[in-house]
PDB file of C-alpha atoms in Angstrom:
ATOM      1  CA  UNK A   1     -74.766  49.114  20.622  1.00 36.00           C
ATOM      2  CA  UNK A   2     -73.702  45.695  19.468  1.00 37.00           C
ATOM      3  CA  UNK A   3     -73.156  44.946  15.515  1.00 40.00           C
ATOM      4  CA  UNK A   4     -76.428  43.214  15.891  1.00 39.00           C
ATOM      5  CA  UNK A   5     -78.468  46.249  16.999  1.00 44.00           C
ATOM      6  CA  UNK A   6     -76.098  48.781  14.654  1.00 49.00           C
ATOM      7  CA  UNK A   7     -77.072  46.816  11.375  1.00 47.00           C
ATOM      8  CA  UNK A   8     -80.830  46.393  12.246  1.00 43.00           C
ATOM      9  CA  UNK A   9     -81.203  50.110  13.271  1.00 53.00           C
ATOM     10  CA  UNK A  10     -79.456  51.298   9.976  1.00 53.00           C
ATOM     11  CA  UNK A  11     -81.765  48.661   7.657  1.00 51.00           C
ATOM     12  CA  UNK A  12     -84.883  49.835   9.655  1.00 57.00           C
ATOM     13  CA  UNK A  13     -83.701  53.735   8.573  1.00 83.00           C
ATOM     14  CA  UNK A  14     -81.991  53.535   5.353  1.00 90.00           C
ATOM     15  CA  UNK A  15     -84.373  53.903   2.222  1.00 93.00           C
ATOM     16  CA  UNK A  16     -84.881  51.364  -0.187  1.00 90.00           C
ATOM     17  CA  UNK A  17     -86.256  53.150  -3.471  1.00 93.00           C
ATOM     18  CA  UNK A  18     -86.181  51.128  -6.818  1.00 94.00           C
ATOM     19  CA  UNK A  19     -84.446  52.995  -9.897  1.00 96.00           C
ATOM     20  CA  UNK A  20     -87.760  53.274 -11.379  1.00 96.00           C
ATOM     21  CA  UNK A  21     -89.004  54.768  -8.070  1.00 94.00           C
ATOM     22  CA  UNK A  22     -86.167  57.405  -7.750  1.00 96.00           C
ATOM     23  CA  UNK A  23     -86.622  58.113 -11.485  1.00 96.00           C
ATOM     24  CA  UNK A  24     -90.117  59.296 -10.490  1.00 95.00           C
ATOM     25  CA  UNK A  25     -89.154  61.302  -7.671  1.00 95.00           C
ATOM     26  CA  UNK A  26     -86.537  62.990 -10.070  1.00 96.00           C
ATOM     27  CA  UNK A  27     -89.319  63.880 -12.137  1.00 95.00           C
ATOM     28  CA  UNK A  28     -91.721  64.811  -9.766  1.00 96.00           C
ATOM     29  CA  UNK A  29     -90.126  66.534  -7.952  1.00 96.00           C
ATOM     30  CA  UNK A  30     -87.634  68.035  -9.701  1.00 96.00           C
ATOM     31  CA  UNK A  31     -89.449  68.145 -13.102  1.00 94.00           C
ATOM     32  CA  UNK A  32     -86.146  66.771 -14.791  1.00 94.00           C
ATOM     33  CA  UNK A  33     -86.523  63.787 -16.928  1.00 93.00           C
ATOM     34  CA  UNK A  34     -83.853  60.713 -16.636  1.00 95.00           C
ATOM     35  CA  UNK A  35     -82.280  58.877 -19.405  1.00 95.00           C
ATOM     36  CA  UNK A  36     -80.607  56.665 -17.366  1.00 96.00           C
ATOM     37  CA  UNK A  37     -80.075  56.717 -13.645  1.00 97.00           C
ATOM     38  CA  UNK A  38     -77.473  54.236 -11.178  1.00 96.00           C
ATOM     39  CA  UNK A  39     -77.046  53.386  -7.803  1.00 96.00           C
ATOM     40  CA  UNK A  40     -74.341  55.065  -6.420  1.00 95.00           C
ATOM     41  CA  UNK A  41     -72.315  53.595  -2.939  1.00 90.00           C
ATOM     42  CA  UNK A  42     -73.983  54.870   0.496  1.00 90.00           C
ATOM     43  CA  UNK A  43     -73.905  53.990   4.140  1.00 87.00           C
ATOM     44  CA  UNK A  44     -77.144  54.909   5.496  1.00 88.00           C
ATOM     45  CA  UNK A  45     -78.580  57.514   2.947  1.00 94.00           C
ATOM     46  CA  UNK A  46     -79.260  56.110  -0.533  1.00 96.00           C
ATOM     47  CA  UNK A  47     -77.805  57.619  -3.398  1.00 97.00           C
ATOM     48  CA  UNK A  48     -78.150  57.818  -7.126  1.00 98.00           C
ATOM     49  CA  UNK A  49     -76.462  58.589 -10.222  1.00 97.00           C
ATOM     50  CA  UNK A  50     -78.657  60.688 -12.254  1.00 97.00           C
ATOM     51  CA  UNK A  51     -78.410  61.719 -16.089  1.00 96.00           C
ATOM     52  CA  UNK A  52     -80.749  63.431 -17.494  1.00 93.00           C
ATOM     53  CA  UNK A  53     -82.493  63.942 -21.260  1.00 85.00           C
ATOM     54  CA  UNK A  54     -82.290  67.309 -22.819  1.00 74.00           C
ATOM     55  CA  UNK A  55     -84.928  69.341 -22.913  1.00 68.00           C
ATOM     56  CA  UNK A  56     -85.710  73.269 -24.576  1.00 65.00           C
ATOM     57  CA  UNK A  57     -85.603  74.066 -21.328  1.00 64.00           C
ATOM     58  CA  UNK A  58     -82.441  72.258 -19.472  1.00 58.00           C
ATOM     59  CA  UNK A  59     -79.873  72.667 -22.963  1.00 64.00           C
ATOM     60  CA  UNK A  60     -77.293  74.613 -21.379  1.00 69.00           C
ATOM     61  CA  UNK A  61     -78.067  73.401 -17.606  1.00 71.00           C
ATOM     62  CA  UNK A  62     -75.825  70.285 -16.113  1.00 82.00           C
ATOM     63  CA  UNK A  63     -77.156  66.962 -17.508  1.00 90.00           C
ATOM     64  CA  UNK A  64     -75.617  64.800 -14.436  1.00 95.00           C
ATOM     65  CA  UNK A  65     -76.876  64.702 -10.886  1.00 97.00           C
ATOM     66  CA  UNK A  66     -76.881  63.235  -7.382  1.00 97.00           C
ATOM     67  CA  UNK A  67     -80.039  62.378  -5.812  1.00 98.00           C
ATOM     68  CA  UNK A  68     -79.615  61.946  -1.867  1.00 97.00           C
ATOM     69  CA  UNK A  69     -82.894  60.788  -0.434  1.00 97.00           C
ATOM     70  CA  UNK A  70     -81.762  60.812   3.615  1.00 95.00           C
ATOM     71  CA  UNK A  71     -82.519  57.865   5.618  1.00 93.00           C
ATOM     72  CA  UNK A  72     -86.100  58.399   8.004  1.00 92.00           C
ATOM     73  CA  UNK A  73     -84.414  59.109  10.711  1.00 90.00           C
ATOM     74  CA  UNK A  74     -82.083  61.916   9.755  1.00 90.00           C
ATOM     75  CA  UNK A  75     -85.066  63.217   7.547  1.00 93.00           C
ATOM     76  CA  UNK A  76     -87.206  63.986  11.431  1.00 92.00           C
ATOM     77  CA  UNK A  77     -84.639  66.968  11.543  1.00 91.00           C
ATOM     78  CA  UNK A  78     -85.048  68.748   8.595  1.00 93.00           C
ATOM     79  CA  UNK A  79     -82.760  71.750  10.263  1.00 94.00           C
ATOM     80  CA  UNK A  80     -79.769  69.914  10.165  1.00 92.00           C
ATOM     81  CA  UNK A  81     -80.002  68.782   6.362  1.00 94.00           C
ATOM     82  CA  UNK A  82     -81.206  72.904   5.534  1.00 95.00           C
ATOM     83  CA  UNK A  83     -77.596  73.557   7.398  1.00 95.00           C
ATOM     84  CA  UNK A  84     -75.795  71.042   5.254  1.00 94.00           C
ATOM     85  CA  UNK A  85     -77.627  71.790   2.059  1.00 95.00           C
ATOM     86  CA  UNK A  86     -76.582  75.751   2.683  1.00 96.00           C
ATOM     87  CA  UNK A  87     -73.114  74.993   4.235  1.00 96.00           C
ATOM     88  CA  UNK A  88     -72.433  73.541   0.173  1.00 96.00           C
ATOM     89  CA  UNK A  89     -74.230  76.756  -1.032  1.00 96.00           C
ATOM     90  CA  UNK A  90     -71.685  78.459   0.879  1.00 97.00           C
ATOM     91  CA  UNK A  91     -68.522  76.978   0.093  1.00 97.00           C
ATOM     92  CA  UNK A  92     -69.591  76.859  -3.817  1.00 96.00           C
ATOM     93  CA  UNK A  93     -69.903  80.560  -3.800  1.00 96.00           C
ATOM     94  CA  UNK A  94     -66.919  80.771  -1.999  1.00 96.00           C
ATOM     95  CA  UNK A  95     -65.019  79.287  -4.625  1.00 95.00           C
ATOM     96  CA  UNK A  96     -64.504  75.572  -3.404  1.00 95.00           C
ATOM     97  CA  UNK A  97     -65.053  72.903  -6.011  1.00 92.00           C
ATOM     98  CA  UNK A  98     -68.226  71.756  -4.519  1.00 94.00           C
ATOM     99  CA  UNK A  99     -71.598  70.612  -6.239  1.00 94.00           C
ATOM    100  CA  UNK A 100     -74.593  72.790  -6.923  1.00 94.00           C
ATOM    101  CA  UNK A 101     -78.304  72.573  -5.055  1.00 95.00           C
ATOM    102  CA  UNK A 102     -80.853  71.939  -7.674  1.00 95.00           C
ATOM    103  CA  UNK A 103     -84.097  73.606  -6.684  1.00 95.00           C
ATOM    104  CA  UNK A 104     -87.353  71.650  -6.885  1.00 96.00           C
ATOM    105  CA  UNK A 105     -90.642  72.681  -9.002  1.00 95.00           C
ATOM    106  CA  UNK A 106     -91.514  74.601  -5.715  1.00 95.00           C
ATOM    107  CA  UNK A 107     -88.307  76.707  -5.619  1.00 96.00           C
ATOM    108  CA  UNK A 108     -86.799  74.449  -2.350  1.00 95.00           C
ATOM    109  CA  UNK A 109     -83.693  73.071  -1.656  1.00 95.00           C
ATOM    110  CA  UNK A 110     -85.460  70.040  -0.487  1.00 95.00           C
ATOM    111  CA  UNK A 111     -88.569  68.202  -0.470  1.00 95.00           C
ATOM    112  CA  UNK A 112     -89.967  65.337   2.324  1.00 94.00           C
ATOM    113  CA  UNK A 113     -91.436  62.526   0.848  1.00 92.00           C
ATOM    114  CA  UNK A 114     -93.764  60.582   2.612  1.00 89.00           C
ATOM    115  CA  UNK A 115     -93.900  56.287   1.416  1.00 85.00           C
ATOM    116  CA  UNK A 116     -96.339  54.188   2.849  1.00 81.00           C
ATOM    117  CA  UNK A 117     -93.848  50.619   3.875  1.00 73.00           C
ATOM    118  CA  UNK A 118     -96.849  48.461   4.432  1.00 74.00           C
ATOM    119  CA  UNK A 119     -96.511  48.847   8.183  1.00 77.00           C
ATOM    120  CA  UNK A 120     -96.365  52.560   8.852  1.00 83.00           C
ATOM    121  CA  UNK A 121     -95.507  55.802   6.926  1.00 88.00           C
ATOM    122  CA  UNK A 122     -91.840  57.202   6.400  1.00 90.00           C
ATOM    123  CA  UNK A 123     -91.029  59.968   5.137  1.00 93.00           C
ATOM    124  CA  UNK A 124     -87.657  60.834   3.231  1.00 95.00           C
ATOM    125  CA  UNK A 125     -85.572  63.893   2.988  1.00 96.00           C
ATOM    126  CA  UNK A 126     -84.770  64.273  -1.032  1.00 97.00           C
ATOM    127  CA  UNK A 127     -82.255  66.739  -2.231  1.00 97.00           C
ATOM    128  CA  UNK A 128     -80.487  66.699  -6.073  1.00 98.00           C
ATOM    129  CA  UNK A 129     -77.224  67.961  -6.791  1.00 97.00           C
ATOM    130  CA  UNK A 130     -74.992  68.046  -9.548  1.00 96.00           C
ATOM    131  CA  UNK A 131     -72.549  65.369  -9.945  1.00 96.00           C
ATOM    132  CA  UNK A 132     -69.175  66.032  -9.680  1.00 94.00           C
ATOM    133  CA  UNK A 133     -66.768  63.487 -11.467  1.00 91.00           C
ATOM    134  CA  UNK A 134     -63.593  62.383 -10.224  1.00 90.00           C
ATOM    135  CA  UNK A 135     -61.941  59.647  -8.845  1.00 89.00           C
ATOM    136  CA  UNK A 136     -62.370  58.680  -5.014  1.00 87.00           C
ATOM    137  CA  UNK A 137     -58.905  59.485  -2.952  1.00 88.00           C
ATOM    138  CA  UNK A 138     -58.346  55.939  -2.089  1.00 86.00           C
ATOM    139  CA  UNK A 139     -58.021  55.031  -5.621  1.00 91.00           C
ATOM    140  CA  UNK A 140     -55.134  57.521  -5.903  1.00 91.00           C
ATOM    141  CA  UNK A 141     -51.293  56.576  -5.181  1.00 92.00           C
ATOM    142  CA  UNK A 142     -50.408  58.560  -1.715  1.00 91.00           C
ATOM    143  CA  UNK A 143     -47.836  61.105  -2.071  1.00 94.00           C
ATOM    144  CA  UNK A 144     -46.093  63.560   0.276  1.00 95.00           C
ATOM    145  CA  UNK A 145     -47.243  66.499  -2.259  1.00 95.00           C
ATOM    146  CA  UNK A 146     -50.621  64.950  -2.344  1.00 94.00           C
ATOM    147  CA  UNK A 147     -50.889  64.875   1.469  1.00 94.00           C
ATOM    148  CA  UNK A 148     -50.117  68.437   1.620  1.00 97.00           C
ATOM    149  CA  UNK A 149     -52.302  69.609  -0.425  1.00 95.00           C
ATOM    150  CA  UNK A 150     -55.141  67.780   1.034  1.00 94.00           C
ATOM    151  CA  UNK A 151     -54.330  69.434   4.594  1.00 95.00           C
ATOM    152  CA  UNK A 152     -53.996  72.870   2.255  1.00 96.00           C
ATOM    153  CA  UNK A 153     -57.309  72.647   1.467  1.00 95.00           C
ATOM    154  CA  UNK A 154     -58.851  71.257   5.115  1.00 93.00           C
ATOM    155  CA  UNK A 155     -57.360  74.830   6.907  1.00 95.00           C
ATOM    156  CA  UNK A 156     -58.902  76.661   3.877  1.00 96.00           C
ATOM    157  CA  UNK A 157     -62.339  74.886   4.348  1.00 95.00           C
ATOM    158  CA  UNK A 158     -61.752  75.261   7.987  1.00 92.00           C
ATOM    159  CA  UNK A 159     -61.117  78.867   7.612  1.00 94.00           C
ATOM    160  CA  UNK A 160     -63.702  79.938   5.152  1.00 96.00           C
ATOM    161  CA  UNK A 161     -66.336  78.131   7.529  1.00 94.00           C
ATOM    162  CA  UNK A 162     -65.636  80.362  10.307  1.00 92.00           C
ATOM    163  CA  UNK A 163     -67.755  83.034   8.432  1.00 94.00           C
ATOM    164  CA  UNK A 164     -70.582  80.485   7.713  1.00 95.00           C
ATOM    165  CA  UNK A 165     -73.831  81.787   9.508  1.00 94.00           C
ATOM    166  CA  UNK A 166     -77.282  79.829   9.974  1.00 95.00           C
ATOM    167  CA  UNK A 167     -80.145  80.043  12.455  1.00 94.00           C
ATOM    168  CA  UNK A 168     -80.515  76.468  13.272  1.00 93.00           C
ATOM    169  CA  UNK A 169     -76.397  75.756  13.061  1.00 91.00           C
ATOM    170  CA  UNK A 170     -76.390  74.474  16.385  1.00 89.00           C
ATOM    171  CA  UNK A 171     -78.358  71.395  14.958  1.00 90.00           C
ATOM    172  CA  UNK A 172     -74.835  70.024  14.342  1.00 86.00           C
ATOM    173  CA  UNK A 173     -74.333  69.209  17.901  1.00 84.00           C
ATOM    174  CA  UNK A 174     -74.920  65.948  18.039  1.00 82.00           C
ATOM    175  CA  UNK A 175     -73.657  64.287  21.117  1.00 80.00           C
ATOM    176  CA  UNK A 176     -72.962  60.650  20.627  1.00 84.00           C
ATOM    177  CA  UNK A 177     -72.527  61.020  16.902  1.00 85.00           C
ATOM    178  CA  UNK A 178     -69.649  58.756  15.580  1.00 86.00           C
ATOM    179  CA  UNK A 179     -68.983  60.907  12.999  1.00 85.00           C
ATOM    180  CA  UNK A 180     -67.704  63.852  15.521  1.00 86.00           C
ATOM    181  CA  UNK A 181     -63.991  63.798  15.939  1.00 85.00           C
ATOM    182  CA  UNK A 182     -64.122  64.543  19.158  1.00 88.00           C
ATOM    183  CA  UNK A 183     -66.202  61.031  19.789  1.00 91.00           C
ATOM    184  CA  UNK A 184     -63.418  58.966  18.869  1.00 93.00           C
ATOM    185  CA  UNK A 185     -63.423  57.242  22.081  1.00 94.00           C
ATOM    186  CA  UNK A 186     -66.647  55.989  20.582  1.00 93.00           C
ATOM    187  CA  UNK A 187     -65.151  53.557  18.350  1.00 92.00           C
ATOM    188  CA  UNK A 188     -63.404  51.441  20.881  1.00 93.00           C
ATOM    189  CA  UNK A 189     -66.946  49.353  20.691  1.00 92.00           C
ATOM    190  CA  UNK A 190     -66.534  48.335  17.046  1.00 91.00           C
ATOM    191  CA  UNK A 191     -63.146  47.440  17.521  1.00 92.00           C
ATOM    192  CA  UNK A 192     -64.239  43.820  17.478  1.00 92.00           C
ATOM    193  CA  UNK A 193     -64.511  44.240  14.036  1.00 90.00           C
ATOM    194  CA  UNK A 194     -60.180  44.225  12.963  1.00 90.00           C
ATOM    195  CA  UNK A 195     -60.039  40.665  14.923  1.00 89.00           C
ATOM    196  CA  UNK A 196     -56.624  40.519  16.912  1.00 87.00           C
ATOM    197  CA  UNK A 197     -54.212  41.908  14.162  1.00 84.00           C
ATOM    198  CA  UNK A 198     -51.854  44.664  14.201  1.00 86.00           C
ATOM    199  CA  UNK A 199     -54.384  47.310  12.770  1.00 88.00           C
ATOM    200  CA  UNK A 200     -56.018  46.392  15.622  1.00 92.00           C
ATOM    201  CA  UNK A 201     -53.633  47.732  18.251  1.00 92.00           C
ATOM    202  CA  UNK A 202     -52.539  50.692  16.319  1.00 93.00           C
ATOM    203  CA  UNK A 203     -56.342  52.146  16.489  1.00 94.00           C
ATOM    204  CA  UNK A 204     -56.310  50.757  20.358  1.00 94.00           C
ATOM    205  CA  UNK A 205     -53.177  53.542  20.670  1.00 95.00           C
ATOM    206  CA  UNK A 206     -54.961  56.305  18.979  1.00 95.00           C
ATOM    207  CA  UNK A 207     -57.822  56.210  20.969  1.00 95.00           C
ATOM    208  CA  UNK A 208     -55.826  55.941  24.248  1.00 95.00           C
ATOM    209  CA  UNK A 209     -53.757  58.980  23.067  1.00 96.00           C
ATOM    210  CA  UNK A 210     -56.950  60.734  22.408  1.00 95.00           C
ATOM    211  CA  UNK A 211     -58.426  60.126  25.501  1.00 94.00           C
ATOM    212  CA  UNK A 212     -55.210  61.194  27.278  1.00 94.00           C
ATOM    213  CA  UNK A 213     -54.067  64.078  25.038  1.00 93.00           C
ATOM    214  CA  UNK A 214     -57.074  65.901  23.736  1.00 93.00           C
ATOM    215  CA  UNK A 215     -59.938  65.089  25.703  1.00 91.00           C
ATOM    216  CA  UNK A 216     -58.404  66.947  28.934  1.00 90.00           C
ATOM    217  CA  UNK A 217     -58.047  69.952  26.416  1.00 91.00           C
ATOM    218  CA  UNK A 218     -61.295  69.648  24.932  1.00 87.00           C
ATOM    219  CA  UNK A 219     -62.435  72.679  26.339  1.00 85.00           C
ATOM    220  CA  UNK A 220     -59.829  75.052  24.678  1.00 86.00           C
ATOM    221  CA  UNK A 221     -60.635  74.234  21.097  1.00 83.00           C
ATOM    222  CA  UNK A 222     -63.030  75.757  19.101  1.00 76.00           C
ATOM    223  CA  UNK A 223     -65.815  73.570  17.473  1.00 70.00           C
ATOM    224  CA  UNK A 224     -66.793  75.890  14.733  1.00 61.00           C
TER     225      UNK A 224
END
């Protein structure tokens, strides 16, 4: 896929919903009414920064949220979000730091919206979650403590998740996604993209390592 073909397939997928527009859907769907709501960064989902008015009903519930609405093309498998969405569900009530599912008027943990785009009908994947605040990793200065604890908490995660169970969890098979560690070989075709500078051949050597240390041992690790 050439950078040409990569942006065009993730502008044709990713949704484009106004503030106003995701302040309805909040509303509708969730029957939570915004004060103010903010975009919030995404790559091919679209996010938003929700806050919401108090109500009788919502006084001693959260009053900050996340609304994900999933980009058309993730939202045809609805299995793989319901294994995300319960994957969080899991790790919350395992006592990781995570954000909370907000459950819609109809008692779901998400809801498919259809829009009509002038040309065709697509339909979104919404979910709402509370917001956790914070500040993003890459903002913080590096440290050897910090580093540790980060890999703590990865063999925790990774250890806790052996015991997660779903029906559909084989929905997270997804051959050619980049996302996969074990596609790093994947990359080498956006490589174009750190010019000829020393960043440049330090990713070239991981991926050659990769290819030549792990993928001939592929078969002796466990995926999940």
């Amino acid at each position: 896929m050439s950078s040409g073909d990569g942006q065009q397939s993730q502008a044709l997928t990713k949704p484009t919903f106004s503030e106003v527009q995701a302040s309805a859907l909040v509303e509708s769907v969730f029957g939570l009414k915004v004060s103010k709501i903010q975009p919030l960064p995404s790559y091919d989902d679209q996010n938003f920064h929700v806050c919401i008015s108090r109500t009788k009903d919502t006084t001693d519930g959260p009053s900050e949220y996340v609304l994900k609405i999933s980009n058309s093309e993730s939202s045809k498998t609805p299995d793989l979000i319901d294994v995300q969405s319960h994957i969080i569900i899991f790790l919350r009530a395992a006592g990781f730091p995570t954000a909370s599912m907000c459950r819609t008027k109809g008692d779901n943990i998400t809801s498919l919206m259809s829009v009509d785009s002038g040309s065709e009908i697509k339909s979104y994947l919404v979910r709402l979650l509370t917001y956790l605040p914070g500040r993003p990793i890459a903002e913080i200065p590096m440290s050897p403590q910090l580093l540790y604890e980060i890999g703590r908490v990865a063999a925790k995660l990774d250890k806790t998740l052996e015991k997660f169970h779903h029906p559909k969890l084989s929905s997270l098979h997804r051959e050619n996604f980049i996302w996969n560690l074990k596609n790093v070989p994947l990359l080498e075709k956006y490589l174009y993209a750190l010019g000829q500078n020393r960043n440049r051949e330090i990713v070239e050597q991981v991926v050659q390592l990769f290819k030549d240390e792990v993928m001939t041992k592929l078969s002796h690790f466990r995926e999940y």
